[in-house]
Coordinates of C-alpha atoms (C1' of nucleotides) in Angstrom, one line a residue:
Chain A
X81 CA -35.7 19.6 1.5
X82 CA -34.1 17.3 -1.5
X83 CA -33.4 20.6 -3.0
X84 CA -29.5 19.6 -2.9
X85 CA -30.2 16.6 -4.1
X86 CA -31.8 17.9 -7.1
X87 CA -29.7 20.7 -7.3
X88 CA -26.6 17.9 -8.1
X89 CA -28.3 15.6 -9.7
X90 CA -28.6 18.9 -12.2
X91 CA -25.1 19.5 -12.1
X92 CA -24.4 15.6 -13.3
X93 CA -26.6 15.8 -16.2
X94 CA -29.6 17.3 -17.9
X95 CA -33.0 16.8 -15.8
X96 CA -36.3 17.2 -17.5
X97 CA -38.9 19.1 -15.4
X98 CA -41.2 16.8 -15.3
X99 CA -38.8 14.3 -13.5
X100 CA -37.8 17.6 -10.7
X101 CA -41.4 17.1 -10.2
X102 CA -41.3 13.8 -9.7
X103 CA -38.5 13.6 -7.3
X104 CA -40.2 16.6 -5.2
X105 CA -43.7 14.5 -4.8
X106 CA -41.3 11.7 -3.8
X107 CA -43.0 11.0 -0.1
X108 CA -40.3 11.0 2.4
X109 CA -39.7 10.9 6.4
X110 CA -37.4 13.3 7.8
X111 CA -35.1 12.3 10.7
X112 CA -32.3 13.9 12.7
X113 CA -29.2 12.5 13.8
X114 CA -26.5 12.3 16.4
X115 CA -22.8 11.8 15.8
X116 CA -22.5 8.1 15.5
X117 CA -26.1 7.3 15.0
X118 CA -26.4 4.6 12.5
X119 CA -28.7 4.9 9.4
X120 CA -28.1 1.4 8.3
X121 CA -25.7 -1.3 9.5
X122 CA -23.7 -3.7 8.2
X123 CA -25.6 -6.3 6.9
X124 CA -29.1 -5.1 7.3
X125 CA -31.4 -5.7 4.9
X126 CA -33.2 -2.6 4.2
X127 CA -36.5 -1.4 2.1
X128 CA -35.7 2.5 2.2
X129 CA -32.9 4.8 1.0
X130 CA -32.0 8.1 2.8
X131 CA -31.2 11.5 0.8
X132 CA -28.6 13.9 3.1
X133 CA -30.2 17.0 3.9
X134 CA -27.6 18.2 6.6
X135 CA -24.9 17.5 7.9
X136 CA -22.1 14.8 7.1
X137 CA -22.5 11.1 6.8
X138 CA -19.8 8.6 6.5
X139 CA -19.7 5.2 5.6
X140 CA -17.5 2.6 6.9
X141 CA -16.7 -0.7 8.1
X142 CA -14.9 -2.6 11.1
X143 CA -12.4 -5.3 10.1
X144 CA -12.1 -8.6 12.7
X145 CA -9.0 -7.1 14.5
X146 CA -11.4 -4.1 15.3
X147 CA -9.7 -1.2 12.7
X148 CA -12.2 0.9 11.3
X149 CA -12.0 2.4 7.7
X150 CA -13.9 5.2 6.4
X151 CA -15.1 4.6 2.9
X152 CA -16.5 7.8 2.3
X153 CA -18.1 11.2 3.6
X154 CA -21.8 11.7 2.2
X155 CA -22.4 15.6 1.9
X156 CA -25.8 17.0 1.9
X157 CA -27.1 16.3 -1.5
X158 CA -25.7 12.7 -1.8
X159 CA -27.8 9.6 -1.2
X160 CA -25.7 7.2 0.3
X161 CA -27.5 4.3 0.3
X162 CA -29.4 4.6 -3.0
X163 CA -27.6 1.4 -4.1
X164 CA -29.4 -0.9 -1.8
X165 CA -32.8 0.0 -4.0
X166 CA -31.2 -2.4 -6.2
X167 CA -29.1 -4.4 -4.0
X168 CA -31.4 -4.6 -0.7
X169 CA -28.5 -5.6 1.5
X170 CA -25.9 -3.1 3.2
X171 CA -22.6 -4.7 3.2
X172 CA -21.1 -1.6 5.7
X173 CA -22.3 0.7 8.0
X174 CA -24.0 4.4 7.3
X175 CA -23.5 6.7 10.2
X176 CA -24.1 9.9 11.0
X177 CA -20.4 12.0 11.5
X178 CA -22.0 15.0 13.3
X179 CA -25.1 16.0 13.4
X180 CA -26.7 15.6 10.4
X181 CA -30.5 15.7 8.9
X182 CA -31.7 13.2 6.3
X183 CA -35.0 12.6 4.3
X184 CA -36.3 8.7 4.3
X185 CA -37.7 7.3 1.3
X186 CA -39.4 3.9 0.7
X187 CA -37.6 2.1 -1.9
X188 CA -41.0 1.2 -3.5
X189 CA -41.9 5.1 -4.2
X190 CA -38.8 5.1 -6.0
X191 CA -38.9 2.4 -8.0
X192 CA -42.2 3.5 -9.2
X193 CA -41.2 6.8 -10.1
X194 CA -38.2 5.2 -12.0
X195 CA -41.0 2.5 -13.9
X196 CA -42.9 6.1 -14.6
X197 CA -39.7 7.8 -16.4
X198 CA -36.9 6.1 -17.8
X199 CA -35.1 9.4 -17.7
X200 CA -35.4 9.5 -14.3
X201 CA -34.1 6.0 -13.8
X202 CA -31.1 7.0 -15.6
X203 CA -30.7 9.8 -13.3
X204 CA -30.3 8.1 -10.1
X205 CA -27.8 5.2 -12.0
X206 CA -25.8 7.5 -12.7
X207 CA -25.9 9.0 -9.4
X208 CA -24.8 5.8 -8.0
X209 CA -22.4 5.5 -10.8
X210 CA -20.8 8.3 -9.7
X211 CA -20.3 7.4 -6.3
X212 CA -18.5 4.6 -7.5
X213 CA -16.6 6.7 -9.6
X214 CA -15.0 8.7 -6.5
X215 CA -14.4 5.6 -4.4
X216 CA -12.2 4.8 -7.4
X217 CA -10.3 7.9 -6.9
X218 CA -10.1 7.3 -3.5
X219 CA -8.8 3.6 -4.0
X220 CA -5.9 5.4 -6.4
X221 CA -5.2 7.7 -3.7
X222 CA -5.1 5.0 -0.8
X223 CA -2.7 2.7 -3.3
X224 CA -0.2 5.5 -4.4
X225 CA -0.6 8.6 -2.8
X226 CA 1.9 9.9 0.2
X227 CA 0.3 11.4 3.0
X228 CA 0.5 14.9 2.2
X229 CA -1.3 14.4 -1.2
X230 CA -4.1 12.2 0.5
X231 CA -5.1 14.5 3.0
X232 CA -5.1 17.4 0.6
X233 CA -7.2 15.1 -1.9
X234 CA -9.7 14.7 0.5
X235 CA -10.0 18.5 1.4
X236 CA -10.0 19.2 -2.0
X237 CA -13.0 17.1 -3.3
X238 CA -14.6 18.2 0.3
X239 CA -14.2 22.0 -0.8
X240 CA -15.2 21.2 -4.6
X241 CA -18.3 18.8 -3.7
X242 CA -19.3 21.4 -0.9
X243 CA -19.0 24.6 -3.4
X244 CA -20.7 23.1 -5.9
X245 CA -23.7 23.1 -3.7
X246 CA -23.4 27.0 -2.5
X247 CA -21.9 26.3 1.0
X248 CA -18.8 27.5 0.5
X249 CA -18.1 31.0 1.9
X250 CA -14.9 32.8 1.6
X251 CA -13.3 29.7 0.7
X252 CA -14.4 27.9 3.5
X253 CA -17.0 25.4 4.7
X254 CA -18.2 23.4 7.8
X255 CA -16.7 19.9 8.1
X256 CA -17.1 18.4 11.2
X257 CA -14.9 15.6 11.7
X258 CA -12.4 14.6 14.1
X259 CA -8.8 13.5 13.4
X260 CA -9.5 10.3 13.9
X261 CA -12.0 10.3 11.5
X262 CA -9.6 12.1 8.8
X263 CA -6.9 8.8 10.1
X264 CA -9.5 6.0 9.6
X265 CA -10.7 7.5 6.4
X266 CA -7.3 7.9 4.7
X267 CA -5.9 4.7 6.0
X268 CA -3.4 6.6 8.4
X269 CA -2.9 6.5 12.5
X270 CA -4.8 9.6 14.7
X271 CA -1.1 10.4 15.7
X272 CA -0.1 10.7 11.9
X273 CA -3.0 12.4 10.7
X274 CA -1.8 15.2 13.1
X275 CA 1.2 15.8 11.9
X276 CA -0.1 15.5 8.4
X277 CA -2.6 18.3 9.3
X278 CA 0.1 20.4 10.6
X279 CA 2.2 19.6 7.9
X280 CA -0.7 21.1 5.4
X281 CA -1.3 24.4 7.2
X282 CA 2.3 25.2 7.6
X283 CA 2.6 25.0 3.9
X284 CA -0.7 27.1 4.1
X285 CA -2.6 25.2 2.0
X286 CA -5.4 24.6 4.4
X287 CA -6.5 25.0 8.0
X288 CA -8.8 22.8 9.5
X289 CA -9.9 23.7 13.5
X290 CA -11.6 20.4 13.8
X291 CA -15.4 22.1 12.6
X292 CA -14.3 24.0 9.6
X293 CA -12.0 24.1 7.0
X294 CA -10.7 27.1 5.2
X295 CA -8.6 26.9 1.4
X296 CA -6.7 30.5 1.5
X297 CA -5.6 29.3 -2.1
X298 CA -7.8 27.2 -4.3
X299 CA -5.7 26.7 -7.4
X300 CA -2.5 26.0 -4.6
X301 CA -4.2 23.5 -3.2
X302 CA -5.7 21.6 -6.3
X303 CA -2.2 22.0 -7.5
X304 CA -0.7 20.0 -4.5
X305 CA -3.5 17.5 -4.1
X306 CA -3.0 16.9 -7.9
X307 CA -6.5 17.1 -8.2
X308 CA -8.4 17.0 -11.2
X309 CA -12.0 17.4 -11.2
X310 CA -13.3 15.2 -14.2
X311 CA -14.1 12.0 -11.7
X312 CA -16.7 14.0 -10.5
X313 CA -18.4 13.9 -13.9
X314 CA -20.0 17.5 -13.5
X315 CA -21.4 18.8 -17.0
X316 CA -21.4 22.2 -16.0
X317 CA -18.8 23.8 -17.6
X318 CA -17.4 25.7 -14.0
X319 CA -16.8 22.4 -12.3
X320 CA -13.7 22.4 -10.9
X321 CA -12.0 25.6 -12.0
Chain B
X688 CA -20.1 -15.9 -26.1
X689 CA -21.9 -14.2 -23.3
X690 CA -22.4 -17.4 -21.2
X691 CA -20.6 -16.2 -18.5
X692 CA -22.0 -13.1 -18.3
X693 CA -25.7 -14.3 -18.2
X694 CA -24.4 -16.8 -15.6
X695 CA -23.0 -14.3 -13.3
X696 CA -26.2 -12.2 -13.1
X697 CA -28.0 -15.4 -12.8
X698 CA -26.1 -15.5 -9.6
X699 CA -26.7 -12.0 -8.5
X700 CA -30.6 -11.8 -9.0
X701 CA -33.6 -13.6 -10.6
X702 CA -33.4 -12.8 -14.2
X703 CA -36.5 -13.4 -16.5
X704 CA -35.9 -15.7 -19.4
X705 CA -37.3 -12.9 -21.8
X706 CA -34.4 -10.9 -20.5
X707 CA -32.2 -13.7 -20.8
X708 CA -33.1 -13.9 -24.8
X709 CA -33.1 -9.8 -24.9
X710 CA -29.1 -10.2 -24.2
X711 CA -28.3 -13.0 -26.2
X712 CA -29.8 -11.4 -29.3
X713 CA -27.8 -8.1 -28.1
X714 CA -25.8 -7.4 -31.4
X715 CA -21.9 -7.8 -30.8
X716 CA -18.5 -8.1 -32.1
X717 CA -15.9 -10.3 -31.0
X718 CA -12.6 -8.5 -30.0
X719 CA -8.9 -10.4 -29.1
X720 CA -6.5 -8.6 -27.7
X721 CA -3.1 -8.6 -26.3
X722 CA -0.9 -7.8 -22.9
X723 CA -1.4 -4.0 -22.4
X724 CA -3.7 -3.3 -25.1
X725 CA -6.1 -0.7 -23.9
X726 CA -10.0 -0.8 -24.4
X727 CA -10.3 2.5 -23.3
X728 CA -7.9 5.4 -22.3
X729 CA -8.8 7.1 -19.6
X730 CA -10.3 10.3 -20.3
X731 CA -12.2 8.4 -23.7
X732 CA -15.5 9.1 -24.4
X733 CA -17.2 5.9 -25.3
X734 CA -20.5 4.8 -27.1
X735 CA -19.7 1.1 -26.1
X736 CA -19.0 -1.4 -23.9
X737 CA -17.3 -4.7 -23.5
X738 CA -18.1 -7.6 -21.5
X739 CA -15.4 -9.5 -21.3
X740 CA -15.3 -13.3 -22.7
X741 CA -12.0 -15.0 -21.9
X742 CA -8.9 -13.5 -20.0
X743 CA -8.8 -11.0 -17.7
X744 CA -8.8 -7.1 -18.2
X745 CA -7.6 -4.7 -15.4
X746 CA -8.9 -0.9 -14.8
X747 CA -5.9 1.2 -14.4
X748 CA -5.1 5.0 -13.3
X749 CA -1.8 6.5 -14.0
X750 CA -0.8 9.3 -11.2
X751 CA 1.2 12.2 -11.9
X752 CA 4.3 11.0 -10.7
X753 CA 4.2 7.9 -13.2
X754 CA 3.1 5.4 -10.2
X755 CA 0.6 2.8 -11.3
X756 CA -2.9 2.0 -9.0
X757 CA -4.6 -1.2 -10.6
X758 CA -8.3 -0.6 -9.5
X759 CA -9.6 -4.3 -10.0
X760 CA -9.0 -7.3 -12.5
X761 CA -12.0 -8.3 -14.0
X762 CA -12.3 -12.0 -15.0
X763 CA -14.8 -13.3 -17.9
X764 CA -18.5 -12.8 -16.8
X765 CA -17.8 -8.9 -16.2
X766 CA -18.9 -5.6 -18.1
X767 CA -15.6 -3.6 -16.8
X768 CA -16.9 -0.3 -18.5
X769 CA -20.6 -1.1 -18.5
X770 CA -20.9 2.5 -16.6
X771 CA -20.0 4.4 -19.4
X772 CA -23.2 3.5 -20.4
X773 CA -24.3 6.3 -18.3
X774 CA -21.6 8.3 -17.9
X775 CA -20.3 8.3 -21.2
X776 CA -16.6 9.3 -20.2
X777 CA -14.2 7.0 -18.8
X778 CA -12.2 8.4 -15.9
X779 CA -9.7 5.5 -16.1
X780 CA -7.9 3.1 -18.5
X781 CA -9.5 -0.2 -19.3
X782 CA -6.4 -2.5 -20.2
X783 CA -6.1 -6.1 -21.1
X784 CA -4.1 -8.0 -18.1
X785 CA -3.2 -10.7 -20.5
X786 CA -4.0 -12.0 -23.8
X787 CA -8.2 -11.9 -23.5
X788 CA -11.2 -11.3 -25.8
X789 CA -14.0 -9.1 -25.2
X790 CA -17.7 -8.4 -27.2
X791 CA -18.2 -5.2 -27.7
X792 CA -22.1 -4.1 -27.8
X793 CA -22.7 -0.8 -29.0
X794 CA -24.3 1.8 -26.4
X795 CA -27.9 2.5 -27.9
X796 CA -28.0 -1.2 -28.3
X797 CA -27.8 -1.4 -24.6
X798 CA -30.4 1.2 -24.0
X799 CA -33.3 0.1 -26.5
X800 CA -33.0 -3.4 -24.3
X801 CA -33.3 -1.9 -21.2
X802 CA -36.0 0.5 -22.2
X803 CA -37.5 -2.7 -23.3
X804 CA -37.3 -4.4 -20.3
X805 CA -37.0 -2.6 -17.1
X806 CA -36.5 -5.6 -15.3
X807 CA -32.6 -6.4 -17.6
X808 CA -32.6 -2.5 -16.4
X809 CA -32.5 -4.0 -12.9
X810 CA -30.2 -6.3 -13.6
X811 CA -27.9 -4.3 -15.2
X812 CA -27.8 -1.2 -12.9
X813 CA -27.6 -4.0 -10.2
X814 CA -24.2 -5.6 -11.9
X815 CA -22.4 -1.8 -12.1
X816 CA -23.5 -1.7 -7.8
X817 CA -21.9 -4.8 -7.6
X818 CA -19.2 -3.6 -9.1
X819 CA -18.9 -0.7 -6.8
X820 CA -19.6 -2.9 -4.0
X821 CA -16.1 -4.8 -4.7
X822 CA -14.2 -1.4 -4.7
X823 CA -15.4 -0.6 -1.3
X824 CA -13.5 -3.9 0.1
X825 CA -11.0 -3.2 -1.7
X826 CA -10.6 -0.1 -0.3
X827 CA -10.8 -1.3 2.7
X828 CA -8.5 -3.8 2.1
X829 CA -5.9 -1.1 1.2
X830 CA -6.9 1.5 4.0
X831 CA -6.4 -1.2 6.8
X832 CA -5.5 -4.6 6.2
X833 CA -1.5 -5.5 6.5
X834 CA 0.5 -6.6 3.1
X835 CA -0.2 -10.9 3.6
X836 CA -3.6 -10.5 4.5
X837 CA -4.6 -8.1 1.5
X838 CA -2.4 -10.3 -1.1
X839 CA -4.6 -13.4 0.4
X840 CA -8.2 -11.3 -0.2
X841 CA -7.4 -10.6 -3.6
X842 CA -6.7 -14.4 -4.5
X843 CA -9.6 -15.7 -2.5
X844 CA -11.9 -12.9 -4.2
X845 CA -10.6 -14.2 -7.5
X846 CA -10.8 -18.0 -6.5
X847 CA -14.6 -17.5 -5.9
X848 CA -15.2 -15.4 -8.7
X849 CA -13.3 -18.1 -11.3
X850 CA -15.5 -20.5 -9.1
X851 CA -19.1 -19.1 -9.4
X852 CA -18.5 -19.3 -13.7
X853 CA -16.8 -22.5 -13.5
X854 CA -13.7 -22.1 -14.0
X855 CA -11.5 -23.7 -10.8
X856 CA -10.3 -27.0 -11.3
X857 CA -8.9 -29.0 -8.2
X858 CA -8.3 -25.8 -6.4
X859 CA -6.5 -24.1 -9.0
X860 CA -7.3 -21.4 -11.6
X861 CA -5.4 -19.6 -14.7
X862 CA -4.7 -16.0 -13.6
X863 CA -1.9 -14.4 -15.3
X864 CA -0.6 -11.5 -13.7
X865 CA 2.8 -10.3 -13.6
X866 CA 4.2 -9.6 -9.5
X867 CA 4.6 -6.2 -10.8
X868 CA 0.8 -6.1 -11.6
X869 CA 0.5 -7.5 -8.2
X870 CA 1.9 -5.0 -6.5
X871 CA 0.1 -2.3 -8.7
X872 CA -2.9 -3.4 -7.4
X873 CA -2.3 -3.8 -3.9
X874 CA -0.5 -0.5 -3.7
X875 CA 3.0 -2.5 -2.8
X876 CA 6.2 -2.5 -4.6
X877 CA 7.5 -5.2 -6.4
X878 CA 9.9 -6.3 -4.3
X879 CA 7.5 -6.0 -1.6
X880 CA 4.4 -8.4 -3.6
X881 CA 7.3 -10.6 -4.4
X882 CA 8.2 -11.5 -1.0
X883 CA 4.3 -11.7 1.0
X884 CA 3.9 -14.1 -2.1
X885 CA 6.2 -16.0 -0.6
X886 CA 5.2 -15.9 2.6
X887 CA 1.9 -16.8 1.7
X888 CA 3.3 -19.7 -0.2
X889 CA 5.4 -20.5 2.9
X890 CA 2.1 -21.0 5.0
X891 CA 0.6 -23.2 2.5
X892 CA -2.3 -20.8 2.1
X893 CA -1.3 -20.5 -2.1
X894 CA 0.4 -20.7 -4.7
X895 CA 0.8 -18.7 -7.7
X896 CA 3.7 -19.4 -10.8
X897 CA 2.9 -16.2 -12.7
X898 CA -0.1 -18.2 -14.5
X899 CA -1.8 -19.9 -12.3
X900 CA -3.2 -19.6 -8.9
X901 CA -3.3 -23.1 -6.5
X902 CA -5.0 -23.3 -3.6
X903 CA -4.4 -26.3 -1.5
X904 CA -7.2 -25.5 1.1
X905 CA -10.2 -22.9 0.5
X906 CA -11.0 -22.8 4.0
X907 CA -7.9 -22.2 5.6
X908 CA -7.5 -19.6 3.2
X909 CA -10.6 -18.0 3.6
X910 CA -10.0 -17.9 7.2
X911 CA -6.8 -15.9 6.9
X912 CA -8.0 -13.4 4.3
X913 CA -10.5 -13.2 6.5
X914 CA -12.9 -13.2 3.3
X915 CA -16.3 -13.0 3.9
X916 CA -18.3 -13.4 0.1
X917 CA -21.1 -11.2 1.2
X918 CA -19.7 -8.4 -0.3
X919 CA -20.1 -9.7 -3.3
X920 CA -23.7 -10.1 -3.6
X921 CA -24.5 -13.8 -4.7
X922 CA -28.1 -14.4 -4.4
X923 CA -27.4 -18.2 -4.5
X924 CA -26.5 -20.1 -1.8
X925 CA -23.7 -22.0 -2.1
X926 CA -21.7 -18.3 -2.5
X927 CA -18.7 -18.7 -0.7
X928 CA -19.2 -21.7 1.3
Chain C
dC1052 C1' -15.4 22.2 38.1
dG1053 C1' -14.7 17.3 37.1
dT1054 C1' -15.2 14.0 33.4
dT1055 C1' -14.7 12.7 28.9
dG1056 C1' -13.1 12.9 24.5
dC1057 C1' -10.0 15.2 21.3
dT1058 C1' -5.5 17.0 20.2
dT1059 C1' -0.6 17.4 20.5
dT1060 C1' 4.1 16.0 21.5
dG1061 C1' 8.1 12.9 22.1
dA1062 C1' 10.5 8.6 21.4
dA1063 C1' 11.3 4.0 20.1
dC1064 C1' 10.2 0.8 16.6
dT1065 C1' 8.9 -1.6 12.2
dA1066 C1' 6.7 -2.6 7.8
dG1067 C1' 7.6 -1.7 3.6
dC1068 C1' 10.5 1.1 0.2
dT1069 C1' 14.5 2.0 -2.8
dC1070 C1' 18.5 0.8 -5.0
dA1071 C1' 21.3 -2.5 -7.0
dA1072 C1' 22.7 -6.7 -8.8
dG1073 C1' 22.3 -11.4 -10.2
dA1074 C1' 19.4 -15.4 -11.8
dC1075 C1' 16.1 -17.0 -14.8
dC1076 C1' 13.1 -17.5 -18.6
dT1077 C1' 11.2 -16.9 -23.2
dG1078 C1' 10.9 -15.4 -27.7
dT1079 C1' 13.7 -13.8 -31.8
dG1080 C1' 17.0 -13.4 -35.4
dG1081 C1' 21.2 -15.3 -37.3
Chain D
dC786 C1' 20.5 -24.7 -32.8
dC787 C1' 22.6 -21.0 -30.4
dA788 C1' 23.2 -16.4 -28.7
dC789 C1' 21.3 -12.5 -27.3
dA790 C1' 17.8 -9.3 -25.5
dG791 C1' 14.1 -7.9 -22.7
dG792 C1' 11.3 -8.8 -19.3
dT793 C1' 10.5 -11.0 -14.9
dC794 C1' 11.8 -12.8 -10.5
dT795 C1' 14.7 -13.0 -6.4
dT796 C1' 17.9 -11.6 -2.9
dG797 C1' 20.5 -8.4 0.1
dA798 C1' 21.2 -4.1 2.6
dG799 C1' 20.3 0.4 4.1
dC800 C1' 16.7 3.8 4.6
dT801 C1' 12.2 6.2 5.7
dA802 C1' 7.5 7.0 6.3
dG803 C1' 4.4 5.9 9.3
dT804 C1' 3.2 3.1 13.6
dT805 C1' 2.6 2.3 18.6
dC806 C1' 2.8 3.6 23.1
dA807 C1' 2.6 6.9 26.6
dA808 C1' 1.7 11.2 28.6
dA809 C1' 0.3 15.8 28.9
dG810 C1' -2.6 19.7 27.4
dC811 C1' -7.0 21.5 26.0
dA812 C1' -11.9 22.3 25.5
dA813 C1' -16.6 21.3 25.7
dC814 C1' -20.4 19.7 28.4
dG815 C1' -23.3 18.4 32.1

DNA sequence: CGTTGCTTTGAACTAGCTCAAGACCTGTGG
DNA sequence: CCACAGGTCTTGAGCTAGTTCAAAGCAACG
């Protein structure tokens, strides 16, 4: 079940074995989810962390005039809230986007297996540090980049983060999102984020039906998002090309 | 010289006085620097990192087409690049804002500690979530708050930090940042920065000469930013109040 | 087979941009 | 001590990317 998990983890630096095993004794609850269920919200103090099995979570928060904004989309693999081992207190919402599957773990089970190997502990910082590492990217992207270019971004890190954990057929992979999702995220109106999409597959750079997203051309599309892999801080050598 | 620093993750979590001496005996080297001198280049990869001791440094990411995104400004107190620590690679510049000083402290220096300790461990990994924890607001600051409202979070995040180490005085702090570094950060143009500031000045909410930041009533300021301090993870009390 | 939520389109509006020029300030060399 | 140079700030004016509002089309689900 945390296979993914592992699985990245690998790709974003060398894991001993003993520390796979580690993480695969970790106990852990799993629990389905409905679009819009919440995981944690905002302000809740919390004593577990969740590990994404299926599906797509996102989080976000609501400003006081009501606007939403996406922070993030969590694909399976990704731990979400793995910062509040260390911080305890959520300070936005973790929801599920579709459907989605995650495994529970008590935040005491992994701050024991961290206390048991350092290596380990190192692991999941960097994990988190990575995380923080895309919402920088993101941040550059909501500052500076037009429409076109943001939306494409996002695809492209999507299609990259998605491939890089085998579920990415034919240049194509599930995403199941709705426009105003894709709006909220990027900072944009639901109307705009239409057009934008349009925009994007006229150019035929990608098509998006609202479940699924299909990239006829790779190397076009990282061209025109002006995407460049290394803020993902994959070792392996293939990330990104 | 890393006062401030000690005091800020004082204010983020309980920190053992063992830990305490572990840092101050953390061998370092005293760095001045100017305007626009970089740190690190983005792209560097580093075996150290700087906690910054007077001054302000400012991440920075350089698009393609030459436009500018600030990521944050990082007054005294703050390990800007602490990450690398894990990471090893920085995916951004680290530049001085305006003439600052830094220590430098070298990473396996870093890593004997907190393989010493795994408490300082805590403490550290908790700083860099902290850290992450501010680019999410900002981020949502940029995704969905207008241009007078996200200008008015950025100097009420800053009044607070300056606060929590000490250094406001009457309602006013040094903060030297060009308009043009303004807009930068806020993903504005100059023009644009030049005239919310004084809008914002207009309202009585701030002021700001280029050098220094007065604010003639925290409240009423923290009202229209509509800045809640949670965000930023003070353990102690008096946070934001 | 009707309700509900999502997508698409049009049209008017506006926040913020770009371009351009002038004022101001600060440090430097003569 | 002055003049000049380079950066910063300020202002005006026209423009554009993206917004809001409103309505219609579509598709999934009970």
């Amino acid at each position: 079940m945390l296979d993914d998990f592992i699985r990245k983890l690998r790709l974003q630096g060398p894991m001993r074995d003993d520390d796979e095993a580690l993480l695969r004794h970790l106990p852990h609850r799993l629990v389905s989810l409905s679009r819009a269920d919440e995981v944690a919200h905002d302000g809740d103090i919390v004593t577990q962390s969740c590990i994404v099995t299926d599906g797509f979570l996102q989080r976000q928060k609501v400003a006081q005039d009501g606007g939403r904004q996406i922070l993030s989309f969590q694909p399976p693999g990704d731990a979400p809230d793995l910062f509040s081992l260390q911080l305890g207190k959520m300070d936005h919402a973790l929801v599920a986007t579709s459907p989605a599957q995650v495994a529970m773990v008590q935040h005491s089970d992994l701050r024991a297996a961290c206390r048991q190997s350092p290596t380990l502990n190192d692991l999941l910082w960097r994990d988190t540090l990575i995380d923080a590492a895309r919402g920088r990217y993101w941040l550059l992207m909501l500052g500076r980049a037009e429409a076109l270019t943001r939306m494409a971004h996002l695809f492209a890190e999507m299609y990259l983060r998605m491939r890089m954990i085998g579920r990415v057929n034919q240049g194509s992979f599930d995403f199941p999102v709705t426009q105003g999702d894709l709006a909220d995220a990027l900072g944009h109106s639901t109307v705009h984020a239409n057009r934008i999409l349009q925009g994007l597959r006229r150019r035929e750079l990608l098509a998006f039906d609202g479940h699924r997203v299909t990239v006829p051309g790779w190397e076009r599309l990282k061209a025109f998002a002006q995407f460049d892999a290394s803020y993902l801080h994959y070792t392996d050598e293939r990330a990104g090309a």
